[in-house]
Every structure is written in structure tokens, then in C-alpha cells.
Short mmCIF file of C-alpha atoms in Angstrom, two decimals:
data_model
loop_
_atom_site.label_atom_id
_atom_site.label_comp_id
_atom_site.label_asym_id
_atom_site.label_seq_id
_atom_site.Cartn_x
_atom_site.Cartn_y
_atom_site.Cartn_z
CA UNK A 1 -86.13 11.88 120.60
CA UNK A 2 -83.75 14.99 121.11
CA UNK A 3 -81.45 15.41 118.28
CA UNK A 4 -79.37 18.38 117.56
CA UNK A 5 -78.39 19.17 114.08
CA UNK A 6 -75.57 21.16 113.60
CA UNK A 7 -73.50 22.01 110.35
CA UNK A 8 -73.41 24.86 107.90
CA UNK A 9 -75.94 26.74 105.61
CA UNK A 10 -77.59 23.61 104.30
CA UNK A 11 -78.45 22.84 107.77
CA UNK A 12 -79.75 26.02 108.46
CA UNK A 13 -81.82 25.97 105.71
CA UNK A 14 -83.00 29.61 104.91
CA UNK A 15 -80.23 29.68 101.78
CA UNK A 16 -82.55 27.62 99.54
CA UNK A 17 -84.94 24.87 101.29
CA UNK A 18 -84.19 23.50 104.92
CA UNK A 19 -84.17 19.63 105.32
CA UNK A 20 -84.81 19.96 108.89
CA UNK A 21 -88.22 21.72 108.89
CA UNK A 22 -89.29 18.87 106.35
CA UNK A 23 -87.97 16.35 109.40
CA UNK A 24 -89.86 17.90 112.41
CA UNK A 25 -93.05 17.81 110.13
CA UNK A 26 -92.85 14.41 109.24
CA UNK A 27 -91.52 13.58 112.64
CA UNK A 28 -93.75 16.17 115.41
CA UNK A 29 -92.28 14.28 118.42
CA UNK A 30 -88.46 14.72 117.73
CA UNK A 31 -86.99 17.35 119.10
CA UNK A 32 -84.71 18.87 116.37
CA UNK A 33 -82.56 21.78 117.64
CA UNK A 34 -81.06 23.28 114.14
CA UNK A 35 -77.77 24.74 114.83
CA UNK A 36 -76.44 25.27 111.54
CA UNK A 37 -74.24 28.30 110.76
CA UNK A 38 -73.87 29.59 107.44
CA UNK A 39 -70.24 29.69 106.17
CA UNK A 40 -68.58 27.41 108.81
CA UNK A 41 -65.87 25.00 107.61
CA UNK A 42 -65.65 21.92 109.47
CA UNK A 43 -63.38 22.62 112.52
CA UNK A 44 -65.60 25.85 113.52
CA UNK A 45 -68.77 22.84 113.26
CA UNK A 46 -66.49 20.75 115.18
CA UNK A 47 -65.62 23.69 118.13
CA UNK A 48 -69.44 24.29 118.48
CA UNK A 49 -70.32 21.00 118.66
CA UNK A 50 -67.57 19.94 121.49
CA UNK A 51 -69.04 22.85 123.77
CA UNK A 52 -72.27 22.01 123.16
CA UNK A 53 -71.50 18.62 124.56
CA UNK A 54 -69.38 19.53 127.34
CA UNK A 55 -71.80 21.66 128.83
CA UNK A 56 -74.70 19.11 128.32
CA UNK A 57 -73.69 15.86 127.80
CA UNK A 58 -76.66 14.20 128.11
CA UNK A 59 -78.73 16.41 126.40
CA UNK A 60 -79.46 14.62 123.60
CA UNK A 61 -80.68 11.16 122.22
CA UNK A 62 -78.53 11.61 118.48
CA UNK A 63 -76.70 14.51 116.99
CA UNK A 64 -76.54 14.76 113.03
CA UNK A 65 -73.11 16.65 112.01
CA UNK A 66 -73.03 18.13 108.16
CA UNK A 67 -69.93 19.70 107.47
CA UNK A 68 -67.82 19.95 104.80
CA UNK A 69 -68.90 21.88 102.21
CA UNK A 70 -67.07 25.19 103.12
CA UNK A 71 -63.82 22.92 103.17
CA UNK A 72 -64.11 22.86 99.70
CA UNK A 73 -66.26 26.17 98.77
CA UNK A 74 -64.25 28.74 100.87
CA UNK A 75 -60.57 28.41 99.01
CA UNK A 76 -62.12 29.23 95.51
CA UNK A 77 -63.68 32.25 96.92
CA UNK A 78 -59.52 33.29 96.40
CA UNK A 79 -59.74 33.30 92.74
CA UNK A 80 -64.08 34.88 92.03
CA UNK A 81 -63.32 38.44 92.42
CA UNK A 82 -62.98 41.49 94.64
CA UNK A 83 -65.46 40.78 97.30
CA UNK A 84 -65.73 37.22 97.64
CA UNK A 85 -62.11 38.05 98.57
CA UNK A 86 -63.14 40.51 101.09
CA UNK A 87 -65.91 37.75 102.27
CA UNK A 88 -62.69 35.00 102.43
CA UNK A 89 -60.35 37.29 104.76
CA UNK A 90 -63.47 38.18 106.86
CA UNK A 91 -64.23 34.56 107.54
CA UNK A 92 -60.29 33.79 108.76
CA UNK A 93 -60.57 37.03 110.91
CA UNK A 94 -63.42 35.17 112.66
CA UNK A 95 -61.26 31.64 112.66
CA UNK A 96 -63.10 30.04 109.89
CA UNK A 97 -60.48 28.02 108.55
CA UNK A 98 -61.10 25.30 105.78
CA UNK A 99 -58.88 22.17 105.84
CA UNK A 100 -55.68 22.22 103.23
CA UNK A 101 -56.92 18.48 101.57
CA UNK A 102 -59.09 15.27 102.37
CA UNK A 103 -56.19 13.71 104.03
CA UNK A 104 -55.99 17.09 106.52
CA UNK A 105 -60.14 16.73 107.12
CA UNK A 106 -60.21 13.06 107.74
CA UNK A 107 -57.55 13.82 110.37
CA UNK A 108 -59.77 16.80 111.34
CA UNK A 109 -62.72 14.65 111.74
CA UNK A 110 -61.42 11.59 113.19
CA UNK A 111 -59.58 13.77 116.04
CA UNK A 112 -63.39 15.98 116.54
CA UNK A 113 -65.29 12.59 117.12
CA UNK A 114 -62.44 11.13 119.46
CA UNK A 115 -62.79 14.08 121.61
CA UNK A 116 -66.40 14.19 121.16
CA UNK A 117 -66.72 10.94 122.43
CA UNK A 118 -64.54 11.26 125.02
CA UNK A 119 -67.34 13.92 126.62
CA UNK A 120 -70.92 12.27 125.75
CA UNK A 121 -72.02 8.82 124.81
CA UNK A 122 -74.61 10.84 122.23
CA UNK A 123 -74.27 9.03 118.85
CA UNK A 124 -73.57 10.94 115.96
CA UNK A 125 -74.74 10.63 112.69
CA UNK A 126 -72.12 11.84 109.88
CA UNK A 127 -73.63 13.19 106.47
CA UNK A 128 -71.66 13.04 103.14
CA UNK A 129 -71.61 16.12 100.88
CA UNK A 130 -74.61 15.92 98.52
CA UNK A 131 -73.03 18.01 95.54
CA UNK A 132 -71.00 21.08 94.57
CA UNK A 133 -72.06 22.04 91.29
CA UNK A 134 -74.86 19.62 89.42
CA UNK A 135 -72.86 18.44 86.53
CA UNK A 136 -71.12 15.20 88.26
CA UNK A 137 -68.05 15.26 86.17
CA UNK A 138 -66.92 18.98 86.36
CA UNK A 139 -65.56 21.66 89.06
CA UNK A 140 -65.74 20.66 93.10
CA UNK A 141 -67.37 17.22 92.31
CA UNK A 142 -64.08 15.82 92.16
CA UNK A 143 -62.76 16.38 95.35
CA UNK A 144 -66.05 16.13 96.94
CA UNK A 145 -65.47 12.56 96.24
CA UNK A 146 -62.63 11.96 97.99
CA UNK A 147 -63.96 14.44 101.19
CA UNK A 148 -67.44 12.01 100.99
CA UNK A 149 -64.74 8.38 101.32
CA UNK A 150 -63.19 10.19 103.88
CA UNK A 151 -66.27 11.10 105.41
CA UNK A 152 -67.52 7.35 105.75
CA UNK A 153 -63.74 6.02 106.49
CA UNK A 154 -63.94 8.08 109.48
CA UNK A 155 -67.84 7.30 110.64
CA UNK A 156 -66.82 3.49 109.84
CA UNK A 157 -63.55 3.62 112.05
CA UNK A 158 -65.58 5.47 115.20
CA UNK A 159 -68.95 3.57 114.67
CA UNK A 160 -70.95 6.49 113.39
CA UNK A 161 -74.17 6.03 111.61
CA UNK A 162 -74.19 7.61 108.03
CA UNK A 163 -76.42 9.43 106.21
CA UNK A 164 -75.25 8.83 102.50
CA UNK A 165 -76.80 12.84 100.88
CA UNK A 166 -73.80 11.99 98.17
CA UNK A 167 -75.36 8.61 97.21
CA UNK A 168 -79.04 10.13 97.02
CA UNK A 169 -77.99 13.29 95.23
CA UNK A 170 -75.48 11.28 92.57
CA UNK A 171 -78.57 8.54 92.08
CA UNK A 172 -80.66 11.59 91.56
CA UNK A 173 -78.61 14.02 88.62
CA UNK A 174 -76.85 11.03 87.23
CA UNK A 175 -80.04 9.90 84.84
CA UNK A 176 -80.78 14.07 83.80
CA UNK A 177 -78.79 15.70 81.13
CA UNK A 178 -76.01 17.78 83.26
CA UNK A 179 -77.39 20.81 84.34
CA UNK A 180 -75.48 24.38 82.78
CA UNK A 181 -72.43 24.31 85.67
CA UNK A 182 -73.71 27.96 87.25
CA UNK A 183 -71.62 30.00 89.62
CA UNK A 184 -73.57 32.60 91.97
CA UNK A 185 -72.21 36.02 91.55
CA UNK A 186 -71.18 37.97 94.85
CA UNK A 187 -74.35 39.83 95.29
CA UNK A 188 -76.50 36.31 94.48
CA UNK A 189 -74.85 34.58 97.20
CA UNK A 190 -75.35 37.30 99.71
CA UNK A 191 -78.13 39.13 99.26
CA UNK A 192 -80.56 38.57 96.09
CA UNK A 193 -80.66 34.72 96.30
CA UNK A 194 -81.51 35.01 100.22
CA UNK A 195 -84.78 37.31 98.97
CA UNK A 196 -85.76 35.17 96.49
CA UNK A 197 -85.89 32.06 99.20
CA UNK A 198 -87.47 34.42 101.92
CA UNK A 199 -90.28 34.83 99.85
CA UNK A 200 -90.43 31.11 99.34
CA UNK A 201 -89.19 31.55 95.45
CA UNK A 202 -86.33 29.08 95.82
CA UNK A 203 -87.87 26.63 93.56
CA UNK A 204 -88.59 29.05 90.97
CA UNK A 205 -84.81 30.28 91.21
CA UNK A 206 -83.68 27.23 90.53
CA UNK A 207 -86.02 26.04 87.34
CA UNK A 208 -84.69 29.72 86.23
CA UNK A 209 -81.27 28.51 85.92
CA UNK A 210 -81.89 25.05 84.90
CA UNK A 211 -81.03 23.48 88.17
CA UNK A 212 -82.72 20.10 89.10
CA UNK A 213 -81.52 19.63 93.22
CA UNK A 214 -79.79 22.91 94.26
CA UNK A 215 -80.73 26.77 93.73
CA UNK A 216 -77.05 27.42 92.99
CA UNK A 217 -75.05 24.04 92.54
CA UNK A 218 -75.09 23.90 96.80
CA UNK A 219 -77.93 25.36 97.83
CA UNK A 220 -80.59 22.93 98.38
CA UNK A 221 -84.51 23.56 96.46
CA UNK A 222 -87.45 21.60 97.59
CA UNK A 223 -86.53 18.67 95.69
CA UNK A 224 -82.76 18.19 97.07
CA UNK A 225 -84.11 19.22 100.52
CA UNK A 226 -86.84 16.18 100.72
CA UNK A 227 -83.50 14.07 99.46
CA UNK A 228 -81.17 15.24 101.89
CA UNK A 229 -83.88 14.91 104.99
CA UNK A 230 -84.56 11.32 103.77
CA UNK A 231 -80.71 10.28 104.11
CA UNK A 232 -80.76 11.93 107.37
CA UNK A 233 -84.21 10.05 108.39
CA UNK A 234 -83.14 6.71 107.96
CA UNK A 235 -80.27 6.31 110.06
CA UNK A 236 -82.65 8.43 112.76
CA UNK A 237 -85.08 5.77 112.17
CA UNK A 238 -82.46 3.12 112.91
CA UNK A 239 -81.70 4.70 116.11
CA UNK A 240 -84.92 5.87 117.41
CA UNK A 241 -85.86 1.76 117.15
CA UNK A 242 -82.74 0.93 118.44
CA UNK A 243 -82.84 2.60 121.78
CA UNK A 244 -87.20 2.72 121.39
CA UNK A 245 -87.18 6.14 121.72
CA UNK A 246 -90.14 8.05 119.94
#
């Protein structure tokens, strides 16, 4: 089975733990093609994915889209100092734009798969937001909420399979004592947490700062990895036995 996999920096995997490596282990005959982009919002996801398709729209069997997270990550980056700032203003110089609300990304959304649809039959599996911070009840967790219904409003209006990371990941930290709500300082987030993960410390990072799914509240360590591929694998699964592909 071809599948292309395209969302943000938990889909590219090398801030923190990739899921997708853990899925073309367990899975040697899929072909996963991991175009994840660190950074993007949805509606940059959404461009790459809609040229992807019109240039080859039969080029794969399923596409898995993750986006969302920089929606809700990229405003705050207004308020956490001097060069997150600079990072913010960089990203709309490139076009990265995140989405006002929910209401503005479920429009966002709906509109991408419509046109999506209208160039390739491929189906396309949506992924809610598996968490923003790893106590449940403070900061982005909130509003992830109401970005995750709009997430499965939109994959249940256009017939899009689901892979549920929020249920998984809210299942998972629920049960633990909250984790201390950490925030990544500038440098962390762009240089010195990408070291630590290159040298395949990511899971020590995170038992460092008392983190039970995520190296920084987003980032994904082995644990939230194998729990985000597994929400991704079963609607895969479902497909793959659906149209007996391999």
C-alpha cells in the first residue's frame, strides 16, 4: 500500500520520536512517503498536499493528513519573548499562516478536502491533535478540544477515516498525576532539544522534565510515538482490508 503522510513536525519525526518509522517497521510492505514539515500550520499542509495530488493523482492507495498543531502553537509564540517573535514574523514572511479560531479551521479544512477530492479519489485519513501541554486541564488543551470536534465534524461530513491521537493521548495522561506544565525556551525548541533527539536521548529528555508522552508538552517520546502510530494504524488497517491491498 502507498500512503503518503504529510503534516507538521510530529510527522516528521526528528523533533522527539517519529510515528512513521515505528509504522514502516511494523508494516515493511507499505510504502510510507513522510512529508511532514516542521512549523507548518494547516493551510501550508493543505497547499502541499493539493499539488501533490494534482500532479499525481493516482499515486497513492491512502494519504494520512496531521495538521493542526501550529494553528494553535504559532499565535503564542507573540507573547514568549524576543526571538520566538523573530521565529513568528519569519514564518508569515514564508506564508505560514495559522487559522484565527476552530470555526475559521473547520472552514479551512472542509474547503482543503472538497478541493482535494475534487482532484484524486485517494482517501484520506484525518488525525486529531494528541496534546499541547500534558496537564489536560491547563494552557492549549482547551482549545485543542474544540480544533479535535472540528477535526472529526469535518472527516464525518466528507467521509474521512479518523485516527483519534486525542482519544489515545487523553486515555493515556488522564490516570497519571498531571505532569509540571513545561514550556521549551527559544534555544530548546530550536537547537538543544533537536541534539538531544539526534543522539537518540529524547526519552531521557523527557523523564528529565517529568514528561510521560511528549519531550516538551508536543513533541512526541517513544511512548506517545508508539500511541500516535497505533491511531494512525488502525484506520490503515481498515483500508488496506477494505480495498485488499497489502
Amino acid at each position: 500500500m502507498r500512503i503518503l503522510v504529510i503534516g507538521d513536525s510530529i510527522t516528521r519525526g526528528t523533533q522527539g520520536v517519529g510515528y512513521v518509522p515505528r509504522l514502516a517497521r511494523r508494516h515493511p510492505r507499505w510504502q510510507l512517503e513522510n512529508a511532514g514539515v516542521n512549523g507548518e500550520p494547516l493551510q501550508s499542509i493543505g497547499r502541499r498536499l493539493l499539488r501533490r495530488l494534482a500532479a499525481a493523482p493516482t499515486a497513492y492507495d491512502a494519504v494520512v493528513c496531521e495538521a493542526g498543531y501550529n494553528d494553535l502553537l504559532l499565535p503564542t509564540f507573540a507573547e514568549r519573548g524576543f526571538w520566538f517573535r523573530q521565529a513568528l514574523a519569519q514564518m508569515h514572511r514564508q506564508g505560514h499562516e495559522p487559522l484565527a479560531d476552530a470555526t475559521a479551521f473547520e472552514q479551512a479544512y472542509a474547503q482543503l478536502l472538497t478541493e482535494a477530492r475534487a482532484l484524486s479519489p485517494v482517501p484520506i485519513v484525518l488525525t486529531t491533535l494528541g496534546c499541547l501541554g500534558e496537564n489536560l486541564t491547563a494552557g492549549l488543551n482547551a482549545p485543542r478540544r474544540a480544533y479535535n470536534a472540528a477535526i472529526r465534524r469535518v472527516a464525518t461530513l466528507h467521509g474521512c477515516p479518523l485516527a483519534d491521537a486525542e482519544a489515545a493521548f487523553d486515555a493515556a495522561l488522564l490516570p497519571s498525576p498531571p505532569a509540571a506544565e513545561f514550556q521549551s525556551s527559544f534555544v530548546g525548541l530550536a537547537f538543544a532539544d533537536k541534539i538531544w533527539c539526534a543522539l537518540g536521548r529524547a526519552d531521557a529528555l523527557s523523564r528529565q522534565r517529568g514528561l510521560h508522552l511528549t519531550i516538551d508538552g508536543g513533541h512526541l517520546n517513544s511512548r506517545g510515538a508508539e500511541l500516535f502510530a497505533q491511531a494512525v494504524e488502525a484506520p490503515l488497517l481498515a483500508l488496506a482490508a477494505h480495498r485488499q491491498l497489502a
